[in-house]
Amino acid sequence: MDARTATLELTAEDTGSLKALIGRFADRRSAILPGLHIAYDRFGFVNLDLCRQIAAVLDVPAVWVWEAATFYTFFPKQKVGRFHIKVCNNLSCALRGAYDMMNYLEQKHGIKRGQVTPDGLFSLVGEECLAACAAAPMLQLNDAYHENLTPEKLDRLLEECKSKAAGEAREARARA
Amino acid sequence: MPELKLVTRDFERAKQEDIRTYEAGGGYTMLARALRDFTPETLVAFVKDAGLRGRGGAGFPTGLKWSFVAKNTGKPIYLLCNADESEPGTCKDRELIDKDPHLVIEGCLIAAYAIGAATCYIYARGEFASGAELLETCLAEAKQRGFVGRGILGSKFDCEIHVYRGGGAYICGEETALIESLEGKRGMPRVKPPFPAVVGLYGCPTVVNNVETLATLPRLLEMGVAAFKALGTEKSPGTKIMSVSGHVRRPGNYEVRMGTPLLELINDLAGGVPAGRKLKAVIPGGSSVPVLPADKCNCNVDFESLASAGSMLGSGGCIVMDESTDMVWSTVRLLKFYEHESCGKCTPCREGTGWLARIFDRILEGGGKPNDIELILDICSNIEGNTVCPLGDAAVWPIQSSIRHFKSEWDDAVAGRRRVAAPPWSFAGQEAGVGA
């Protein structure tokens, strides 16, 4: 089963690796951000439920985890697409067409800002500077940076995502 | 003047991230030299003498910052490497980590030895997933080779280094916000004093240094004070990695001697604005510094020269704009960034940036009013200097300078005489292959 549709519960591996990190810090509260990263890596977003689980592992108040989660925009607070696209639209990228690129994603590919496509494959947000200013326009797709984008490169990237998803679906059917 | 590759010297070496390659190129020998030839005190004095200034934005003298660390308090001392690079226009630290991660680690170790820190955290912004992973791998190798951990290179110096990933908050590049974030809290800056050198992480003495600053240390030890000072200017010794972005033909990171003419950087190294276009404006040091119109760009890349030109060297994020740029639009774009990134702690910044954003939106929609510019400048002066951290200043300097230098464009926008629009993607298309 796709981890993103599974029950929202940190695995034993997740809680184990979080516990192992506590010793890196003089104060266990510091392990909250690493905990949020572990939850994010597993589900692609964090919610209150996951924050409670992190709090339980760290033995800290849940509100400490939630207040951190809601401050840091890196962690989406609701489910995103299998391929979450962050288009940098700060000035360096904007000067080289980031806004046009966002429009292109919306109009040609039907991927709307702030939404997940009905098939669950893509979601799109505008992002502030991602420190790739000399390679504009660029976007981050899940963890990977894609730089110096042209319409052709972007089309190719989205095709690769679609075939990857199709491959995953075939594998899932074969296992079922 | 060509590039002067000091810190970025080994960027093109294959497998530089492999510790064997790094060591074959002389890597970790400067750590060994520091431990052999210096005491922490003499090392601090050495860096003070060299006049190395922080490369993250403020330009504070590194050795001086180290000398403020409270000694003999019985508390542990921490070194934090600031890799939260998020200043718009700046993309040098990410490349440093990607291209020469062991240099960053060696720099951390040298600094940790100087200040007496047994623990160092490299605070990488959340988005740098691959960079953080690379650093983890490199740290494991370095530990195996005896460069990190207990009794480093047979000395009495112990130092553990951990990578810590933030959560995509610009404000966490501010050192006290970074400390709050590392403590697992919302990244809101602290009131200073006390300064981190006295009360920092977990209430302990702490130094926060930028990636580029730390990566400069092995080179500084290698070449010595005199040779380092011979590069650059009297008050800005050494080199600076400048990230050149926007309307240039060859965007990229270029390392230059401090004191290199700004226009040489833009025209000779970065290829200048596209043929047939004219330079209009430059933001020389990251989005937070005042914008310079083309006729004020006859200055040099160093702290003093840019200050006398009316701007700042900042983080070295040089954003170039050609004549096609609408200065109202570009200024509004930056203000929206600061509005988004304001942590909300100080009222002038939290409310002021939002208020400005609403006025700008109204102007862009054609609803400008005759006294809008006065109102904007009034709000700016009520934010400037009235916040705990420099984000408030950073939000208003681009606006004040844009209005000062491009007043007629603002008057036109307020009067509804022009339609402002985002620049087209065709720019990248026309210059296909550039920067690839």
Coordinates of C-alpha atoms in Angstrom, one line a residue:
Chain A
M1 CA 0.0 0.0 0.0
D2 CA 1.2 3.5 -0.8
A3 CA 2.5 5.0 2.4
R4 CA 0.6 8.2 1.7
T5 CA -2.8 6.5 1.9
A6 CA -2.0 4.3 4.8
T7 CA -3.2 4.9 8.3
L8 CA -1.4 7.9 9.8
E9 CA 0.7 6.2 12.2
L10 CA 4.5 6.5 12.6
T11 CA 6.1 3.1 12.1
A12 CA 8.2 1.4 14.7
E13 CA 11.2 2.3 12.5
D14 CA 10.2 6.0 12.6
T15 CA 9.7 6.1 16.3
G16 CA 13.0 4.2 16.8
S17 CA 15.0 6.6 14.7
L18 CA 13.4 9.6 16.4
K19 CA 14.3 8.1 19.9
A20 CA 17.8 7.6 18.7
L21 CA 18.1 11.3 17.9
I22 CA 17.2 12.6 21.3
G23 CA 20.7 12.0 22.6
R24 CA 22.2 14.4 20.1
F25 CA 20.7 17.3 22.1
A26 CA 21.0 18.6 25.6
D27 CA 17.3 19.2 25.6
R28 CA 14.9 16.7 24.0
R29 CA 12.7 19.5 22.8
S30 CA 15.3 20.0 20.0
A31 CA 14.2 16.7 18.6
I32 CA 10.8 18.1 17.6
L33 CA 12.0 19.3 14.2
P34 CA 13.7 16.0 13.4
G35 CA 10.5 14.3 14.4
L36 CA 8.5 16.5 12.0
H37 CA 10.9 15.6 9.2
I38 CA 10.5 11.9 9.9
A39 CA 6.7 12.3 9.8
Y40 CA 7.0 14.4 6.6
D41 CA 9.2 11.9 5.0
R42 CA 6.7 9.1 5.7
F43 CA 3.5 10.9 4.8
G44 CA 4.4 14.1 2.8
F45 CA 2.6 16.3 5.4
V46 CA 2.0 16.5 9.2
N47 CA -1.2 16.9 11.1
L48 CA -2.2 17.2 14.7
D49 CA -2.5 13.4 15.1
L50 CA 1.1 12.9 13.9
C51 CA 2.3 15.7 16.2
R52 CA 0.7 13.9 19.1
Q53 CA 2.6 10.8 18.2
I54 CA 5.9 12.7 18.0
A55 CA 5.1 14.3 21.4
A56 CA 4.5 10.9 22.9
V57 CA 7.9 9.6 21.6
L58 CA 9.7 12.6 22.9
D59 CA 7.7 12.9 26.1
V60 CA 7.0 16.6 25.5
P61 CA 3.6 18.5 25.4
A62 CA 1.9 18.0 22.1
V63 CA 1.4 21.7 21.8
W64 CA 5.1 22.2 21.5
V65 CA 5.2 20.0 18.5
W66 CA 2.1 21.6 16.9
E67 CA 3.3 25.1 17.5
A68 CA 6.5 24.3 15.7
A69 CA 4.7 22.5 12.9
T70 CA 2.5 25.5 12.2
F71 CA 5.4 27.9 12.2
Y72 CA 7.5 26.1 9.6
T73 CA 6.1 26.2 6.1
F74 CA 8.3 23.4 4.9
F75 CA 5.8 20.9 6.4
P76 CA 2.4 20.9 4.6
K77 CA -0.4 20.6 7.0
Q78 CA -2.6 18.5 4.7
K79 CA -2.1 15.8 2.1
V80 CA -0.2 16.9 -1.0
G81 CA 0.2 15.2 -4.3
R82 CA 2.4 12.2 -5.0
F83 CA 4.6 14.8 -6.7
H84 CA 4.5 18.0 -4.7
I85 CA 5.8 20.9 -6.8
K86 CA 7.2 24.1 -5.3
V87 CA 7.9 26.8 -7.8
C88 CA 10.3 29.4 -6.6
N89 CA 8.6 32.8 -7.4
N90 CA 10.9 35.1 -5.6
L91 CA 12.6 37.9 -7.5
S92 CA 15.6 36.2 -9.2
C93 CA 13.3 33.4 -10.5
A94 CA 10.5 35.9 -11.3
L95 CA 12.8 37.9 -13.5
R96 CA 13.3 34.8 -15.6
G97 CA 9.7 33.9 -15.9
A98 CA 8.7 32.0 -12.8
Y99 CA 5.2 33.4 -12.9
D100 CA 4.7 32.4 -16.5
M101 CA 6.0 29.0 -15.5
M102 CA 3.3 28.7 -12.8
N103 CA 0.7 29.8 -15.3
Y104 CA 1.9 27.2 -17.8
L105 CA 1.6 24.5 -15.1
E106 CA -1.9 25.6 -14.4
Q107 CA -3.1 26.1 -18.0
K108 CA -1.3 23.4 -20.0
H109 CA -1.0 20.7 -17.3
G110 CA -4.1 21.5 -15.2
I111 CA -2.1 21.6 -12.0
K112 CA -3.6 24.5 -9.9
R113 CA -1.9 26.5 -7.2
G114 CA -2.9 25.3 -3.8
Q115 CA -4.7 22.2 -5.0
V116 CA -4.0 18.5 -5.6
T117 CA -5.0 17.2 -9.0
P118 CA -8.0 14.9 -8.9
D119 CA -5.8 11.8 -9.6
G120 CA -3.7 12.7 -6.6
L121 CA -0.6 12.9 -8.6
F122 CA 0.4 16.6 -8.5
S123 CA 0.1 19.5 -6.2
L124 CA 1.5 23.0 -6.7
V125 CA 2.5 25.9 -4.5
G126 CA 4.5 29.1 -5.1
E127 CA 7.5 29.1 -2.9
E128 CA 9.9 31.8 -1.6
C129 CA 13.6 31.7 -2.5
L130 CA 15.0 28.2 -2.6
A131 CA 18.7 29.3 -2.9
A132 CA 19.0 28.3 -6.6
C133 CA 18.9 31.9 -7.9
A134 CA 21.5 31.5 -10.6
A135 CA 19.6 28.6 -12.1
A136 CA 16.3 30.3 -12.6
P137 CA 13.5 29.5 -13.2
M138 CA 13.5 26.4 -11.0
L139 CA 11.2 24.3 -8.9
Q140 CA 11.5 21.7 -6.2
L141 CA 9.7 18.4 -6.9
N142 CA 9.4 16.5 -3.6
D143 CA 13.1 16.8 -2.4
A144 CA 14.8 17.3 -5.8
Y145 CA 15.7 20.6 -7.3
H146 CA 15.0 21.1 -11.1
E147 CA 16.8 24.1 -12.5
N148 CA 17.1 26.3 -15.6
L149 CA 13.7 25.1 -16.7
T150 CA 12.3 25.6 -20.2
P151 CA 8.8 24.5 -21.3
E152 CA 10.3 21.4 -22.9
K153 CA 12.3 20.4 -19.8
L154 CA 9.2 20.9 -17.7
D155 CA 7.0 18.8 -20.0
R156 CA 9.6 16.1 -19.9
L157 CA 9.8 16.2 -16.1
L158 CA 6.0 15.8 -15.7
E159 CA 6.0 12.9 -18.2
E160 CA 8.6 11.2 -16.1
C161 CA 6.5 11.6 -13.0
K162 CA 3.5 10.2 -14.8
S163 CA 5.3 7.1 -16.0
K164 CA 6.8 6.6 -12.6
A165 CA 3.4 6.7 -11.0
A166 CA 2.0 4.3 -13.7
G167 CA 4.9 1.9 -12.9
E168 CA 4.1 2.2 -9.1
A169 CA 0.4 1.4 -9.8
R170 CA 1.3 -1.6 -11.9
E171 CA 3.6 -2.9 -9.1
A172 CA 0.8 -2.4 -6.6
R173 CA -1.6 -4.3 -8.7
A174 CA 0.9 -7.1 -9.2
R175 CA 1.3 -7.4 -5.4
A176 CA -2.4 -7.3 -4.8
Chain B
M1 CA 39.6 41.3 -13.2
P2 CA 39.1 37.5 -13.4
E3 CA 37.6 35.3 -10.7
L4 CA 39.9 34.5 -7.8
K5 CA 39.0 31.0 -6.7
L6 CA 40.1 30.6 -3.2
V7 CA 37.2 29.0 -1.3
T8 CA 35.7 27.6 -4.5
R9 CA 39.1 26.4 -5.7
D10 CA 38.1 22.7 -5.8
F11 CA 34.5 23.0 -7.1
E12 CA 35.4 21.4 -10.4
R13 CA 37.4 18.5 -8.9
A14 CA 35.7 15.2 -9.6
K15 CA 34.5 13.3 -6.5
Q16 CA 35.5 16.2 -4.2
E17 CA 32.9 15.0 -1.8
D18 CA 34.8 11.8 -1.3
I19 CA 37.1 12.1 1.7
R20 CA 40.0 10.4 -0.2
T21 CA 39.8 13.1 -2.9
Y22 CA 39.6 15.8 -0.3
E23 CA 42.5 14.5 1.6
A24 CA 44.6 14.0 -1.6
G25 CA 44.1 17.7 -2.3
G26 CA 45.4 18.7 1.1
G27 CA 42.1 18.4 3.0
Y28 CA 42.1 18.3 6.8
T29 CA 45.8 19.3 6.9
M30 CA 44.7 22.8 8.0
L31 CA 42.8 21.3 10.9
A32 CA 46.0 19.5 11.8
R33 CA 48.0 22.7 11.5
A34 CA 45.5 24.5 13.7
L35 CA 45.8 21.8 16.4
R36 CA 49.6 21.7 16.1
D37 CA 50.6 25.3 15.7
F38 CA 47.9 27.2 17.6
T39 CA 46.2 27.4 21.0
P40 CA 42.6 28.4 20.9
E41 CA 43.7 31.9 22.0
T42 CA 46.3 32.3 19.3
L43 CA 43.9 31.0 16.7
V44 CA 41.3 33.6 17.7
A45 CA 44.0 36.3 17.5
F46 CA 45.1 35.0 14.1
V47 CA 41.6 35.3 12.6
K48 CA 41.2 38.7 14.3
D49 CA 44.5 39.8 12.7
A50 CA 43.4 38.6 9.3
G51 CA 40.3 40.8 9.5
L52 CA 38.0 38.1 8.2
R53 CA 34.4 39.4 8.3
G54 CA 31.3 37.2 8.4
R55 CA 30.0 36.3 4.9
G56 CA 26.3 35.7 5.9
G57 CA 25.2 39.3 5.6
A58 CA 26.2 41.5 8.6
G59 CA 29.9 41.4 7.9
F60 CA 30.8 41.3 11.6
P61 CA 34.5 40.5 12.2
T62 CA 34.7 36.8 12.9
G63 CA 37.7 36.8 15.3
L64 CA 36.1 39.5 17.4
K65 CA 32.8 37.5 17.5
W66 CA 34.8 34.5 18.8
S67 CA 36.6 36.6 21.4
F68 CA 33.3 37.5 23.0
V69 CA 32.6 33.8 24.0
A70 CA 32.2 33.6 27.7
K71 CA 35.0 31.5 29.2
N72 CA 35.1 29.3 32.3
T73 CA 31.4 29.4 32.9
G74 CA 31.3 25.7 33.5
K75 CA 28.8 25.5 30.6
P76 CA 29.4 23.8 27.3
I77 CA 30.2 26.1 24.3
Y78 CA 28.4 25.5 21.0
L79 CA 29.3 26.3 17.4
L80 CA 26.4 26.6 15.0
C81 CA 27.1 26.6 11.3
N82 CA 24.4 28.8 9.6
A83 CA 23.4 26.9 6.4
D84 CA 19.8 28.3 6.4
E85 CA 20.6 30.2 3.2
S86 CA 17.3 31.9 2.3
E87 CA 18.2 35.5 1.4
P88 CA 16.7 36.0 -2.0
G89 CA 19.4 36.2 -4.6
T90 CA 21.9 34.1 -2.6
C91 CA 22.8 30.6 -3.6
K92 CA 26.4 30.2 -2.6
D93 CA 26.2 28.1 0.6
R94 CA 24.1 25.5 -1.1
E95 CA 26.8 25.1 -3.8
L96 CA 29.6 25.1 -1.2
I97 CA 27.9 22.2 0.6
D98 CA 27.2 20.3 -2.6
K99 CA 30.6 20.8 -4.2
D100 CA 33.0 20.8 -1.2
P101 CA 31.2 19.5 1.9
H102 CA 34.5 18.5 3.7
L103 CA 35.8 22.0 3.4
V104 CA 32.7 23.2 5.3
I105 CA 33.3 20.5 7.9
E106 CA 37.0 21.3 8.2
G107 CA 36.1 24.9 8.7
C108 CA 33.6 24.0 11.5
L109 CA 36.3 22.0 13.3
I110 CA 38.8 24.8 13.1
A111 CA 36.2 27.3 14.5
A112 CA 35.1 24.8 17.2
Y113 CA 38.7 24.4 18.3
A114 CA 39.2 28.2 18.5
I115 CA 36.1 28.8 20.6
G116 CA 36.4 25.6 22.7
A117 CA 33.2 24.0 21.4
A118 CA 32.8 20.3 21.8
T119 CA 29.5 20.2 19.9
C120 CA 28.7 21.8 16.5
Y121 CA 25.4 21.8 14.7
I122 CA 25.1 22.5 11.0
Y123 CA 21.7 24.1 10.7
A124 CA 20.6 23.5 7.1
R125 CA 17.4 24.8 5.8
G126 CA 14.7 22.2 5.5
E127 CA 14.7 22.2 1.7
F128 CA 18.4 21.2 1.5
A129 CA 17.5 17.5 1.8
S130 CA 20.3 16.2 -0.5
G131 CA 22.9 18.6 1.0
A132 CA 22.0 17.5 4.5
E133 CA 22.3 13.8 3.4
L134 CA 25.7 14.5 1.8
L135 CA 26.9 16.2 4.9
E136 CA 25.8 13.2 7.1
T137 CA 27.7 10.8 4.8
C138 CA 30.8 13.1 4.9
L139 CA 30.6 13.4 8.7
A140 CA 30.5 9.6 9.1
E141 CA 33.7 9.3 6.9
A142 CA 35.4 12.2 8.7
K143 CA 34.6 10.5 12.0
Q144 CA 36.0 7.2 10.8
R145 CA 39.3 9.0 9.8
G146 CA 39.6 10.6 13.2
F147 CA 38.8 14.2 12.2
V148 CA 35.5 14.3 14.1
G149 CA 34.8 12.8 17.5
R150 CA 37.0 12.3 20.6
G151 CA 40.7 13.1 20.7
I152 CA 40.8 14.5 17.2
L153 CA 44.1 13.7 15.5
G154 CA 45.6 12.5 18.8
S155 CA 45.0 15.8 20.5
K156 CA 42.8 16.6 23.5
F157 CA 40.3 18.3 21.2
D158 CA 36.9 16.6 21.1
C159 CA 34.2 17.7 18.7
E160 CA 30.9 16.1 17.6
I161 CA 29.2 17.6 14.5
H162 CA 25.5 17.0 13.8
V163 CA 23.3 18.1 10.9
Y164 CA 20.1 19.8 11.9
R165 CA 17.4 20.5 9.3
G166 CA 15.2 23.6 9.7
G167 CA 11.7 24.0 8.3
G168 CA 12.0 26.6 5.5
A169 CA 11.8 29.8 7.6
Y170 CA 13.8 32.7 6.3
I171 CA 13.9 34.2 9.8
C172 CA 16.0 31.3 11.1
G173 CA 19.0 32.7 9.3
E174 CA 19.0 35.4 12.0
E175 CA 21.2 33.9 14.7
T176 CA 19.0 34.1 17.7
A177 CA 16.0 32.8 15.7
L178 CA 18.3 30.0 14.5
I179 CA 19.0 29.2 18.1
E180 CA 15.3 29.1 19.1
S181 CA 14.7 26.9 16.1
L182 CA 17.4 24.5 17.1
E183 CA 15.8 24.4 20.5
G184 CA 12.7 23.0 18.8
K185 CA 10.7 26.2 19.1
R186 CA 9.2 28.7 16.6
G187 CA 12.0 30.7 15.0
M188 CA 11.4 34.0 16.7
P189 CA 14.5 36.2 17.3
R190 CA 15.5 37.1 20.9
V191 CA 16.1 40.5 22.2
K192 CA 19.9 41.3 22.4
P193 CA 21.7 41.6 24.6
P194 CA 22.5 39.1 26.0
F195 CA 24.3 38.1 22.8
P196 CA 24.6 34.4 21.9
A197 CA 28.4 34.5 22.8
V198 CA 27.2 34.7 26.4
V199 CA 23.6 33.3 26.4
G200 CA 23.0 31.2 23.3
L201 CA 21.8 27.6 22.7
Y202 CA 20.3 26.1 25.9
G203 CA 21.5 29.3 27.7
C204 CA 25.2 28.4 26.9
P205 CA 27.8 30.5 25.1
T206 CA 27.3 30.0 21.4
V207 CA 28.8 31.2 18.1
V208 CA 26.9 31.3 14.9
N209 CA 29.0 31.5 11.7
N210 CA 27.9 31.4 8.1
V211 CA 28.9 28.4 5.8
E212 CA 31.2 30.6 3.6
T213 CA 32.9 32.2 6.6
L214 CA 33.7 28.8 8.0
A215 CA 34.8 27.4 4.6
T216 CA 37.3 30.3 4.3
L217 CA 39.1 29.3 7.5
P218 CA 41.2 26.4 6.0
R219 CA 42.3 28.7 3.2
L220 CA 43.2 31.5 5.6
L221 CA 45.3 29.1 7.7
E222 CA 47.0 27.8 4.5
M223 CA 47.9 31.2 3.1
G224 CA 48.5 33.2 6.3
V225 CA 47.4 36.6 7.4
A226 CA 49.5 38.7 5.1
A227 CA 48.6 36.9 1.9
F228 CA 44.9 36.9 2.9
K229 CA 45.0 40.6 3.5
A230 CA 46.7 41.2 0.2
L231 CA 43.5 40.0 -1.4
G232 CA 40.8 42.5 -1.1
T233 CA 40.8 45.9 0.6
E234 CA 42.0 47.1 3.9
K235 CA 38.7 46.8 5.6
S236 CA 37.4 43.9 3.5
P237 CA 40.2 41.4 3.2
G238 CA 39.9 38.1 1.2
T239 CA 37.4 37.1 -1.4
K240 CA 33.6 37.0 -1.6
I241 CA 31.4 34.5 -3.5
M242 CA 28.9 36.6 -5.4
S243 CA 25.7 34.9 -6.6
V244 CA 24.8 36.7 -9.8
S245 CA 21.2 36.2 -10.9
G246 CA 18.4 37.8 -12.9
H247 CA 19.0 39.5 -16.2
V248 CA 22.5 38.4 -17.1
R249 CA 23.7 36.0 -19.7
R250 CA 25.8 33.8 -17.4
P251 CA 24.1 33.7 -14.0
G252 CA 26.2 31.9 -11.4
N253 CA 28.4 32.0 -8.3
Y254 CA 31.6 33.9 -8.9
E255 CA 34.3 34.2 -6.3
V256 CA 36.1 37.6 -6.6
R257 CA 38.7 39.6 -4.7
M258 CA 37.0 42.0 -2.4
G259 CA 37.2 45.4 -4.2
T260 CA 36.4 44.0 -7.6
P261 CA 34.4 46.6 -9.6
L262 CA 30.7 45.6 -9.5
L263 CA 30.3 46.2 -13.2
E264 CA 33.2 43.8 -14.0
L265 CA 31.4 41.1 -12.0
I266 CA 28.2 41.7 -13.8
N267 CA 29.6 42.3 -17.3
D268 CA 32.8 40.4 -17.6
L269 CA 32.0 37.4 -15.4
A270 CA 28.3 37.1 -15.6
G271 CA 28.1 38.2 -19.3
G272 CA 26.1 41.4 -18.7
V273 CA 22.5 42.0 -19.6
P274 CA 21.3 40.4 -22.9
A275 CA 22.3 42.1 -26.1
G276 CA 20.2 45.1 -27.0
R277 CA 19.1 45.7 -23.5
K278 CA 20.3 48.3 -21.0
L279 CA 21.2 47.7 -17.3
K280 CA 18.5 49.3 -15.1
A281 CA 19.2 48.4 -11.5
V282 CA 21.2 46.1 -9.3
I283 CA 20.5 44.7 -5.8
P284 CA 24.1 43.9 -4.9
G285 CA 23.9 42.0 -1.6
G286 CA 20.7 40.0 -1.4
S287 CA 17.1 41.2 -1.4
S288 CA 17.4 43.0 1.9
V289 CA 19.8 45.7 0.8
P290 CA 18.9 48.9 -1.0
V291 CA 18.6 48.8 -4.8
L292 CA 21.2 50.7 -6.9
P293 CA 20.2 52.3 -10.2
A294 CA 22.6 51.7 -13.1
D295 CA 24.3 55.1 -12.7
K296 CA 25.2 54.3 -9.1
C297 CA 26.8 50.9 -10.0
N298 CA 30.3 52.4 -10.4
C299 CA 31.4 50.9 -7.1
N300 CA 33.3 47.9 -5.9
V301 CA 32.3 44.6 -4.3
D302 CA 33.4 45.2 -0.7
F303 CA 31.7 46.3 2.5
E304 CA 32.9 50.0 2.4
S305 CA 32.4 50.8 -1.3
L306 CA 28.9 49.4 -1.5
A307 CA 28.0 51.3 1.7
S308 CA 29.2 54.6 0.3
A309 CA 27.2 53.8 -2.9
G310 CA 24.1 53.7 -0.7
S311 CA 23.7 49.9 -0.4
M312 CA 25.4 46.9 1.3
L313 CA 27.5 43.9 0.4
G314 CA 25.2 41.7 2.6
S315 CA 25.3 38.1 1.6
G316 CA 26.6 38.7 -1.9
G317 CA 23.3 37.9 -3.7
C318 CA 23.6 40.2 -6.7
I319 CA 20.2 40.5 -8.5
V320 CA 20.6 42.2 -11.9
M321 CA 17.6 43.9 -13.6
D322 CA 17.6 45.2 -17.2
E323 CA 15.4 48.0 -18.6
S324 CA 12.4 45.7 -19.1
T325 CA 12.0 45.5 -15.4
D326 CA 9.1 47.2 -13.7
M327 CA 10.6 48.6 -10.5
V328 CA 7.2 48.9 -8.8
W329 CA 6.5 45.2 -9.5
S330 CA 9.9 44.0 -8.4
T331 CA 9.7 46.0 -5.2
V332 CA 6.2 44.7 -4.4
R333 CA 7.4 41.2 -5.1
L334 CA 10.1 41.6 -2.4
L335 CA 7.8 43.2 0.1
K336 CA 5.4 40.2 -0.2
F337 CA 8.4 38.0 0.7
Y338 CA 9.0 39.9 3.9
E339 CA 5.4 39.9 4.7
H340 CA 5.3 36.1 4.4
E341 CA 8.5 35.6 6.4
S342 CA 7.8 38.1 9.2
C343 CA 7.7 35.9 12.3
G344 CA 5.0 38.0 13.9
K345 CA 6.9 38.9 17.1
C346 CA 7.2 42.7 16.6
T347 CA 4.1 44.7 15.8
P348 CA 5.7 47.2 13.4
C349 CA 7.0 44.4 11.2
R350 CA 4.0 42.0 11.5
E351 CA 1.3 44.7 10.9
G352 CA 3.4 47.1 8.8
T353 CA 4.4 44.6 6.2
G354 CA 0.8 43.4 5.8
W355 CA -0.5 47.0 5.6
L356 CA 2.1 47.8 2.9
A357 CA 1.1 44.6 1.0
R358 CA -2.6 45.7 1.0
I359 CA -1.6 49.2 -0.3
F360 CA 0.6 47.7 -3.0
D361 CA -2.2 45.3 -4.1
R362 CA -4.6 48.3 -4.4
I363 CA -2.0 50.2 -6.4
L364 CA -1.4 47.3 -8.7
E365 CA -5.1 47.0 -9.2
G366 CA -5.3 50.6 -10.4
G367 CA -6.7 52.0 -7.2
G368 CA -3.8 54.2 -6.2
K369 CA -4.5 57.4 -4.2
P370 CA -2.6 60.7 -4.3
N371 CA -1.0 60.4 -0.9
D372 CA 0.0 56.7 -1.2
I373 CA 3.7 57.3 -1.6
E374 CA 3.8 59.5 1.5
L375 CA 1.8 56.8 3.4
I376 CA 4.1 54.1 2.2
L377 CA 7.2 56.0 3.3
D378 CA 5.6 56.8 6.6
I379 CA 4.8 53.2 7.3
C380 CA 8.4 52.3 6.3
S381 CA 9.9 54.8 8.7
N382 CA 7.7 53.4 11.5
I383 CA 9.0 49.8 10.9
E384 CA 12.7 50.7 10.4
G385 CA 14.7 50.5 13.6
N386 CA 11.7 49.5 15.6
T387 CA 12.0 45.7 15.6
V388 CA 14.0 43.1 17.5
C389 CA 15.8 41.8 14.5
P390 CA 16.8 43.3 11.1
L391 CA 13.9 41.8 9.1
G392 CA 11.9 44.9 9.6
D393 CA 14.7 47.1 8.1
A394 CA 15.2 44.5 5.4
A395 CA 11.6 44.8 4.4
V396 CA 11.6 48.6 4.0
W397 CA 15.1 49.3 2.6
P398 CA 14.2 47.9 -0.8
I399 CA 11.0 50.1 -0.8
Q400 CA 12.6 53.3 0.3
S401 CA 15.5 52.9 -2.2
S402 CA 13.1 52.0 -5.0
I403 CA 11.0 55.1 -4.4
R404 CA 14.1 57.3 -4.1
H405 CA 15.7 56.1 -7.4
F406 CA 12.6 55.4 -9.5
K407 CA 10.1 57.9 -8.3
S408 CA 8.5 58.5 -11.7
E409 CA 7.6 54.8 -12.0
W410 CA 5.9 54.9 -8.6
D411 CA 4.1 58.1 -9.5
D412 CA 2.8 56.5 -12.7
A413 CA 1.8 53.3 -10.9
V414 CA -0.1 55.3 -8.3
A415 CA -1.8 57.4 -10.9
G416 CA -2.8 54.2 -12.8
R417 CA -0.8 55.2 -15.8
R418 CA 0.9 51.8 -16.2
R419 CA 0.0 48.2 -16.1
V420 CA 2.6 46.3 -14.1
A421 CA 3.2 42.7 -15.0
A422 CA 5.4 39.8 -14.1
P423 CA 8.4 39.3 -16.4
P424 CA 7.9 36.7 -19.2
W425 CA 9.5 33.2 -19.3
S426 CA 10.7 33.9 -22.8
F427 CA 13.9 35.4 -21.2
A428 CA 15.2 31.9 -20.3
G429 CA 14.0 30.6 -23.7
Q430 CA 15.9 33.3 -25.6
E431 CA 19.0 32.5 -23.7
A432 CA 18.7 28.8 -24.0
G433 CA 21.5 26.8 -22.5
V434 CA 22.6 29.7 -20.3
G435 CA 23.6 28.7 -16.8
A436 CA 22.8 25.0 -17.6

